[in-house]
PDB file of C-alpha atoms in Angstrom:
ATOM      1  CA  UNK A   1       0.000   0.000   0.000  1.00 75.00           C
ATOM      2  CA  UNK A   2       1.388   3.456  -0.869  1.00 78.00           C
ATOM      3  CA  UNK A   3       2.779   5.393   2.068  1.00 90.00           C
ATOM      4  CA  UNK A   4       4.001   8.855   2.860  1.00 94.00           C
ATOM      5  CA  UNK A   5       7.617   8.627   3.924  1.00 95.00           C
ATOM      6  CA  UNK A   6       9.563  11.149   5.963  1.00 96.00           C
ATOM      7  CA  UNK A   7      13.249  11.656   6.674  1.00 96.00           C
ATOM      8  CA  UNK A   8      14.942  11.993   9.031  1.00 96.00           C
ATOM      9  CA  UNK A   9      12.987  10.263  11.752  1.00 94.00           C
ATOM     10  CA  UNK A  10      14.849  12.271  14.373  1.00 96.00           C
ATOM     11  CA  UNK A  11      17.106  15.290  14.073  1.00 97.00           C
ATOM     12  CA  UNK A  12      18.965  17.110  16.793  1.00 97.00           C
ATOM     13  CA  UNK A  13      20.230  20.582  15.976  1.00 97.00           C
ATOM     14  CA  UNK A  14      21.666  23.630  17.637  1.00 97.00           C
ATOM     15  CA  UNK A  15      19.600  26.765  17.975  1.00 97.00           C
ATOM     16  CA  UNK A  16      20.097  29.045  14.991  1.00 97.00           C
ATOM     17  CA  UNK A  17      20.904  26.236  12.565  1.00 97.00           C
ATOM     18  CA  UNK A  18      18.965  25.512   9.403  1.00 97.00           C
ATOM     19  CA  UNK A  19      16.988  22.297   9.186  1.00 98.00           C
ATOM     20  CA  UNK A  20      15.378  20.614   6.199  1.00 97.00           C
ATOM     21  CA  UNK A  21      12.765  17.940   6.732  1.00 98.00           C
ATOM     22  CA  UNK A  22      11.947  15.772   3.769  1.00 97.00           C
ATOM     23  CA  UNK A  23       8.791  14.010   2.706  1.00 97.00           C
ATOM     24  CA  UNK A  24       7.809  11.824  -0.210  1.00 96.00           C
ATOM     25  CA  UNK A  25       4.022  12.050  -0.646  1.00 95.00           C
ATOM     26  CA  UNK A  26       1.926   9.401  -2.314  1.00 93.00           C
ATOM     27  CA  UNK A  27       2.579   9.705  -6.028  1.00 90.00           C
ATOM     28  CA  UNK A  28      -0.896  10.500  -7.380  1.00 89.00           C
ATOM     29  CA  UNK A  29      -1.793  12.930  -4.602  1.00 91.00           C
ATOM     30  CA  UNK A  30      -2.153  16.611  -5.390  1.00 90.00           C
ATOM     31  CA  UNK A  31      -2.310  18.286  -1.971  1.00 92.00           C
ATOM     32  CA  UNK A  32       0.554  18.313   0.494  1.00 94.00           C
ATOM     33  CA  UNK A  33       0.681  19.465   4.080  1.00 95.00           C
ATOM     34  CA  UNK A  34       2.931  19.991   7.038  1.00 97.00           C
ATOM     35  CA  UNK A  35       1.607  19.712  10.572  1.00 96.00           C
ATOM     36  CA  UNK A  36       3.500  19.782  13.823  1.00 95.00           C
ATOM     37  CA  UNK A  37       2.905  18.560  17.336  1.00 91.00           C
ATOM     38  CA  UNK A  38       4.754  20.003  20.279  1.00 91.00           C
ATOM     39  CA  UNK A  39       5.027  17.378  23.012  1.00 86.00           C
ATOM     40  CA  UNK A  40       1.770  17.115  24.919  1.00 80.00           C
ATOM     41  CA  UNK A  41      -0.043  19.610  22.733  1.00 84.00           C
ATOM     42  CA  UNK A  42      -2.366  19.561  19.755  1.00 85.00           C
ATOM     43  CA  UNK A  43      -1.425  18.646  16.230  1.00 90.00           C
ATOM     44  CA  UNK A  44      -1.223  22.045  14.524  1.00 93.00           C
ATOM     45  CA  UNK A  45      -1.526  22.926  10.863  1.00 93.00           C
ATOM     46  CA  UNK A  46       1.461  24.707   9.348  1.00 96.00           C
ATOM     47  CA  UNK A  47       0.991  24.881   5.597  1.00 96.00           C
ATOM     48  CA  UNK A  48      -0.715  23.336   2.600  1.00 93.00           C
ATOM     49  CA  UNK A  49       0.706  23.170  -0.897  1.00 94.00           C
ATOM     50  CA  UNK A  50      -1.046  22.641  -4.192  1.00 92.00           C
ATOM     51  CA  UNK A  51      -0.027  23.149  -7.796  1.00 89.00           C
ATOM     52  CA  UNK A  52       3.500  24.145  -6.788  1.00 89.00           C
ATOM     53  CA  UNK A  53       2.506  26.923  -4.479  1.00 92.00           C
ATOM     54  CA  UNK A  54       1.343  27.498  -0.931  1.00 94.00           C
ATOM     55  CA  UNK A  55      -2.434  27.405  -0.791  1.00 92.00           C
ATOM     56  CA  UNK A  56      -2.876  28.077   2.913  1.00 91.00           C
ATOM     57  CA  UNK A  57      -0.663  28.706   5.905  1.00 93.00           C
ATOM     58  CA  UNK A  58      -1.159  29.256   9.596  1.00 93.00           C
ATOM     59  CA  UNK A  59       0.215  32.053  11.752  1.00 93.00           C
ATOM     60  CA  UNK A  60       2.872  29.612  12.950  1.00 93.00           C
ATOM     61  CA  UNK A  61       4.306  29.469   9.432  1.00 95.00           C
ATOM     62  CA  UNK A  62       6.314  32.687   9.567  1.00 93.00           C
ATOM     63  CA  UNK A  63       9.291  33.843   7.520  1.00 93.00           C
ATOM     64  CA  UNK A  64      11.534  31.268   9.172  1.00 95.00           C
ATOM     65  CA  UNK A  65       9.648  28.494   7.409  1.00 97.00           C
ATOM     66  CA  UNK A  66       9.530  27.621   3.742  1.00 97.00           C
ATOM     67  CA  UNK A  67       8.324  24.691   1.683  1.00 97.00           C
ATOM     68  CA  UNK A  68       9.419  23.386  -1.649  1.00 94.00           C
ATOM     69  CA  UNK A  69       8.718  20.598  -4.082  1.00 91.00           C
ATOM     70  CA  UNK A  70      12.100  20.576  -5.765  1.00 85.00           C
ATOM     71  CA  UNK A  71      11.859  17.586  -8.042  1.00 85.00           C
ATOM     72  CA  UNK A  72       8.238  16.498  -8.394  1.00 78.00           C
ATOM     73  CA  UNK A  73       8.487  13.795  -5.768  1.00 85.00           C
ATOM     74  CA  UNK A  74       9.996  15.308  -2.614  1.00 92.00           C
ATOM     75  CA  UNK A  75       8.218  17.883  -0.483  1.00 95.00           C
ATOM     76  CA  UNK A  76      10.465  19.698   1.957  1.00 97.00           C
ATOM     77  CA  UNK A  77      10.024  21.914   4.976  1.00 98.00           C
ATOM     78  CA  UNK A  78      12.903  24.236   5.758  1.00 97.00           C
ATOM     79  CA  UNK A  79      13.385  26.073   9.013  1.00 97.00           C
ATOM     80  CA  UNK A  80      16.022  28.735   8.416  1.00 95.00           C
ATOM     81  CA  UNK A  81      17.150  29.551  11.947  1.00 94.00           C
ATOM     82  CA  UNK A  82      15.781  27.129  14.480  1.00 96.00           C
ATOM     83  CA  UNK A  83      14.548  28.219  17.870  1.00 96.00           C
ATOM     84  CA  UNK A  84      14.052  26.165  21.014  1.00 96.00           C
ATOM     85  CA  UNK A  85      10.288  26.355  20.542  1.00 95.00           C
ATOM     86  CA  UNK A  86      10.577  24.673  17.139  1.00 96.00           C
ATOM     87  CA  UNK A  87      11.233  21.388  18.936  1.00 97.00           C
ATOM     88  CA  UNK A  88       8.314  19.205  17.911  1.00 96.00           C
ATOM     89  CA  UNK A  89       7.196  16.269  15.836  1.00 94.00           C
ATOM     90  CA  UNK A  90       6.639  17.378  12.259  1.00 97.00           C
ATOM     91  CA  UNK A  91       4.161  15.423  10.173  1.00 96.00           C
ATOM     92  CA  UNK A  92       3.910  15.488   6.427  1.00 96.00           C
ATOM     93  CA  UNK A  93       0.636  14.488   4.805  1.00 95.00           C
ATOM     94  CA  UNK A  94      -0.824  14.212   1.357  1.00 94.00           C
ATOM     95  CA  UNK A  95      -4.280  13.787  -0.129  1.00 91.00           C
ATOM     96  CA  UNK A  96      -6.018  13.465  -3.454  1.00 88.00           C
ATOM     97  CA  UNK A  97      -8.474  16.225  -2.560  1.00 81.00           C
ATOM     98  CA  UNK A  98      -8.732  19.101  -0.139  1.00 75.00           C
ATOM     99  CA  UNK A  99      -8.596  17.748   3.390  1.00 69.00           C
ATOM    100  CA  UNK A 100     -11.985  18.878   4.523  1.00 71.00           C
ATOM    101  CA  UNK A 101     -13.536  16.301   2.225  1.00 72.00           C
ATOM    102  CA  UNK A 102     -10.912  13.698   1.629  1.00 67.00           C
ATOM    103  CA  UNK A 103      -8.660  11.425   3.565  1.00 81.00           C
ATOM    104  CA  UNK A 104      -5.258  12.641   4.679  1.00 89.00           C
ATOM    105  CA  UNK A 105      -2.370  10.206   4.531  1.00 92.00           C
ATOM    106  CA  UNK A 106       0.301  10.959   7.105  1.00 93.00           C
ATOM    107  CA  UNK A 107       3.939  10.060   7.356  1.00 94.00           C
ATOM    108  CA  UNK A 108       5.438   8.722  10.566  1.00 92.00           C
ATOM    109  CA  UNK A 109       6.805  12.092  11.491  1.00 94.00           C
ATOM    110  CA  UNK A 110      10.189  13.708  11.971  1.00 96.00           C
ATOM    111  CA  UNK A 111      11.115  14.543  15.516  1.00 96.00           C
ATOM    112  CA  UNK A 112      13.106  17.777  15.724  1.00 97.00           C
ATOM    113  CA  UNK A 113      15.020  18.589  18.873  1.00 97.00           C
ATOM    114  CA  UNK A 114      16.558  22.049  19.108  1.00 97.00           C
ATOM    115  CA  UNK A 115      19.222  22.488  21.767  1.00 96.00           C
TER     116      UNK A 115
ATOM    117  CA  UNK B   1     -12.323  30.186  14.785  1.00 81.00           C
ATOM    118  CA  UNK B   2     -13.037  26.498  14.966  1.00 86.00           C
ATOM    119  CA  UNK B   3     -11.845  24.460  17.925  1.00 92.00           C
ATOM    120  CA  UNK B   4     -11.774  20.771  18.769  1.00 95.00           C
ATOM    121  CA  UNK B   5     -11.732  19.522  22.346  1.00 96.00           C
ATOM    122  CA  UNK B   6     -10.964  16.034  23.588  1.00 96.00           C
ATOM    123  CA  UNK B   7     -11.526  16.039  27.316  1.00 95.00           C
ATOM    124  CA  UNK B   8     -10.100  12.581  28.032  1.00 96.00           C
ATOM    125  CA  UNK B   9      -6.287  12.541  27.909  1.00 94.00           C
ATOM    126  CA  UNK B  10      -6.256   8.810  28.641  1.00 97.00           C
ATOM    127  CA  UNK B  11      -8.740   5.976  28.542  1.00 97.00           C
ATOM    128  CA  UNK B  12      -8.500   2.289  29.302  1.00 97.00           C
ATOM    129  CA  UNK B  13     -10.652  -0.623  28.166  1.00 97.00           C
ATOM    130  CA  UNK B  14     -10.664  -4.342  28.737  1.00 97.00           C
ATOM    131  CA  UNK B  15     -10.150  -6.490  25.662  1.00 97.00           C
ATOM    132  CA  UNK B  16     -13.491  -7.386  24.008  1.00 97.00           C
ATOM    133  CA  UNK B  17     -15.276  -4.572  25.824  1.00 97.00           C
ATOM    134  CA  UNK B  18     -16.654  -1.339  24.407  1.00 98.00           C
ATOM    135  CA  UNK B  19     -15.186   2.108  24.918  1.00 98.00           C
ATOM    136  CA  UNK B  20     -16.346   5.570  23.897  1.00 98.00           C
ATOM    137  CA  UNK B  21     -13.992   8.456  23.240  1.00 98.00           C
ATOM    138  CA  UNK B  22     -15.422  11.965  23.489  1.00 98.00           C
ATOM    139  CA  UNK B  23     -14.949  14.931  21.210  1.00 98.00           C
ATOM    140  CA  UNK B  24     -16.651  18.287  21.056  1.00 98.00           C
ATOM    141  CA  UNK B  25     -16.068  21.056  18.573  1.00 97.00           C
ATOM    142  CA  UNK B  26     -17.071  24.606  17.974  1.00 96.00           C
ATOM    143  CA  UNK B  27     -17.894  26.116  14.608  1.00 95.00           C
ATOM    144  CA  UNK B  28     -20.260  28.536  12.960  1.00 93.00           C
ATOM    145  CA  UNK B  29     -20.150  26.641   9.674  1.00 92.00           C
ATOM    146  CA  UNK B  30     -22.989  24.396   8.637  1.00 89.00           C
ATOM    147  CA  UNK B  31     -21.104  22.249   6.135  1.00 90.00           C
ATOM    148  CA  UNK B  32     -18.039  20.409   7.365  1.00 92.00           C
ATOM    149  CA  UNK B  33     -16.480  17.021   7.969  1.00 93.00           C
ATOM    150  CA  UNK B  34     -15.386  15.336  11.167  1.00 95.00           C
ATOM    151  CA  UNK B  35     -12.733  12.670  11.442  1.00 95.00           C
ATOM    152  CA  UNK B  36     -11.210  10.255  13.904  1.00 96.00           C
ATOM    153  CA  UNK B  37      -7.573   9.413  13.306  1.00 95.00           C
ATOM    154  CA  UNK B  38      -5.616   6.668  15.046  1.00 95.00           C
ATOM    155  CA  UNK B  39      -1.882   6.876  15.740  1.00 91.00           C
ATOM    156  CA  UNK B  40      -0.333   3.623  16.972  1.00 89.00           C
ATOM    157  CA  UNK B  41       3.001   3.922  18.800  1.00 84.00           C
ATOM    158  CA  UNK B  42       5.766   4.942  16.401  1.00 74.00           C
ATOM    159  CA  UNK B  43       3.445   4.706  13.418  1.00 79.00           C
ATOM    160  CA  UNK B  44       1.701   7.214  11.228  1.00 84.00           C
ATOM    161  CA  UNK B  45      -1.789   8.526  11.804  1.00 89.00           C
ATOM    162  CA  UNK B  46      -4.437   6.711   9.822  1.00 91.00           C
ATOM    163  CA  UNK B  47      -8.040   7.625   9.221  1.00 92.00           C
ATOM    164  CA  UNK B  48     -10.482   5.530  11.231  1.00 95.00           C
ATOM    165  CA  UNK B  49     -13.803   7.052  10.322  1.00 95.00           C
ATOM    166  CA  UNK B  50     -15.293  10.142   8.703  1.00 94.00           C
ATOM    167  CA  UNK B  51     -18.637  11.886   9.153  1.00 95.00           C
ATOM    168  CA  UNK B  52     -20.177  14.446   6.836  1.00 93.00           C
ATOM    169  CA  UNK B  53     -22.112  17.060   8.769  1.00 93.00           C
ATOM    170  CA  UNK B  54     -25.046  17.128   6.384  1.00 91.00           C
ATOM    171  CA  UNK B  55     -25.655  13.404   6.877  1.00 90.00           C
ATOM    172  CA  UNK B  56     -27.838  12.579   9.838  1.00 86.00           C
ATOM    173  CA  UNK B  57     -26.890   8.916   9.819  1.00 93.00           C
ATOM    174  CA  UNK B  58     -23.935   8.070  12.029  1.00 96.00           C
ATOM    175  CA  UNK B  59     -20.922   6.656  10.205  1.00 94.00           C
ATOM    176  CA  UNK B  60     -19.858   3.085  10.893  1.00 95.00           C
ATOM    177  CA  UNK B  61     -16.716   1.176   9.937  1.00 94.00           C
ATOM    178  CA  UNK B  62     -16.767  -2.382  11.234  1.00 95.00           C
ATOM    179  CA  UNK B  63     -16.171  -2.145  15.017  1.00 97.00           C
ATOM    180  CA  UNK B  64     -15.906   1.636  14.922  1.00 98.00           C
ATOM    181  CA  UNK B  65     -18.938   3.896  14.996  1.00 97.00           C
ATOM    182  CA  UNK B  66     -19.648   7.485  15.837  1.00 97.00           C
ATOM    183  CA  UNK B  67     -22.371   9.302  17.692  1.00 97.00           C
ATOM    184  CA  UNK B  68     -22.702  12.586  15.840  1.00 97.00           C
ATOM    185  CA  UNK B  69     -24.865  15.184  17.561  1.00 96.00           C
ATOM    186  CA  UNK B  70     -24.765  18.244  15.330  1.00 95.00           C
ATOM    187  CA  UNK B  71     -26.779  20.540  17.541  1.00 94.00           C
ATOM    188  CA  UNK B  72     -24.642  19.687  20.547  1.00 96.00           C
ATOM    189  CA  UNK B  73     -21.458  19.799  18.428  1.00 96.00           C
ATOM    190  CA  UNK B  74     -20.456  16.424  19.740  1.00 97.00           C
ATOM    191  CA  UNK B  75     -18.692  13.636  17.844  1.00 97.00           C
ATOM    192  CA  UNK B  76     -17.828  10.602  19.954  1.00 98.00           C
ATOM    193  CA  UNK B  77     -16.138   7.416  18.764  1.00 98.00           C
ATOM    194  CA  UNK B  78     -17.312   4.030  19.953  1.00 98.00           C
ATOM    195  CA  UNK B  79     -15.016   1.034  19.642  1.00 98.00           C
ATOM    196  CA  UNK B  80     -16.779  -2.275  20.097  1.00 98.00           C
ATOM    197  CA  UNK B  81     -15.114  -5.600  20.889  1.00 97.00           C
ATOM    198  CA  UNK B  82     -11.840  -3.820  21.649  1.00 98.00           C
ATOM    199  CA  UNK B  83      -8.671  -5.531  20.501  1.00 97.00           C
ATOM    200  CA  UNK B  84      -5.069  -5.168  21.638  1.00 96.00           C
ATOM    201  CA  UNK B  85      -4.270  -3.565  18.301  1.00 95.00           C
ATOM    202  CA  UNK B  86      -6.677  -0.739  19.057  1.00 97.00           C
ATOM    203  CA  UNK B  87      -4.222   0.670  21.600  1.00 96.00           C
ATOM    204  CA  UNK B  88      -3.140   4.039  20.199  1.00 96.00           C
ATOM    205  CA  UNK B  89      -3.579   7.786  20.362  1.00 94.00           C
ATOM    206  CA  UNK B  90      -6.901   8.818  18.886  1.00 97.00           C
ATOM    207  CA  UNK B  91      -7.325  12.262  17.434  1.00 96.00           C
ATOM    208  CA  UNK B  92     -10.587  13.932  16.620  1.00 96.00           C
ATOM    209  CA  UNK B  93     -10.353  16.398  13.744  1.00 94.00           C
ATOM    210  CA  UNK B  94     -12.524  19.005  12.028  1.00 94.00           C
ATOM    211  CA  UNK B  95     -12.400  19.840   8.332  1.00 90.00           C
ATOM    212  CA  UNK B  96     -14.260  22.925   7.229  1.00 88.00           C
ATOM    213  CA  UNK B  97     -14.032  25.623   4.607  1.00 83.00           C
ATOM    214  CA  UNK B  98     -10.453  26.502   5.488  1.00 79.00           C
ATOM    215  CA  UNK B  99      -9.126  23.392   3.769  1.00 76.00           C
ATOM    216  CA  UNK B 100      -6.942  22.117   6.573  1.00 85.00           C
ATOM    217  CA  UNK B 101      -7.742  19.899   9.526  1.00 90.00           C
ATOM    218  CA  UNK B 102      -8.064  21.149  13.076  1.00 91.00           C
ATOM    219  CA  UNK B 103      -7.115  18.496  15.591  1.00 93.00           C
ATOM    220  CA  UNK B 104      -7.888  17.883  19.214  1.00 93.00           C
ATOM    221  CA  UNK B 105      -5.163  17.056  21.741  1.00 92.00           C
ATOM    222  CA  UNK B 106      -5.786  13.359  21.477  1.00 94.00           C
ATOM    223  CA  UNK B 107      -6.850  10.538  23.773  1.00 96.00           C
ATOM    224  CA  UNK B 108      -4.447   7.755  24.605  1.00 96.00           C
ATOM    225  CA  UNK B 109      -6.309   4.449  24.621  1.00 97.00           C
ATOM    226  CA  UNK B 110      -4.906   1.454  26.457  1.00 97.00           C
ATOM    227  CA  UNK B 111      -6.358  -2.026  25.961  1.00 97.00           C
ATOM    228  CA  UNK B 112      -5.937  -4.503  28.810  1.00 96.00           C
ATOM    229  CA  UNK B 113      -5.731  -8.213  27.994  1.00 94.00           C
TER     230      UNK B 113
END
């Protein structure tokens, strides 16, 4: 069964460093998302991506964050200068349709620890 | 803004018994979807069941069913004949006009043999 895959599974970085989290969505899906979950808190929406551009983003997704689909298969989340509060589990997801109607397929998550 | 509340951080059920997980939400929209996602330990979240707000009939998927009370903005998940493999975090989620999902904090379900 097709899966969303994410790398790395865990990354430890120093505050101020750049981090890139990678995701390979399911191949025939058109909508891509990043969510994050700070330990013990809600899963929060960061950004959605469709047709090679951001379609929606939350207030969390500030100028430190960017997303890219560099080669038609990978979908990346970049954090330019990490802060302690960026420590969280980051989930990539993809879907055939907009999430409010269709099923979201999630990856296993990338745990980011900022020291 | 829409919100989703899961008031039970943890629940426990005996194998083969039935358990109900609670979820309430707040919205001013009339057309939306509600979801329950399951996240087993160290695995990705998968969709368990989906309810369309305009449908009065409660959704059912095998041992999983929902009790959708639109007026009360309540969307509980019932798991019948609980199995050890049902042990996971369960997230309630709302999908409205904004195009992204709004999740609750989750309920950790333990299944005792």
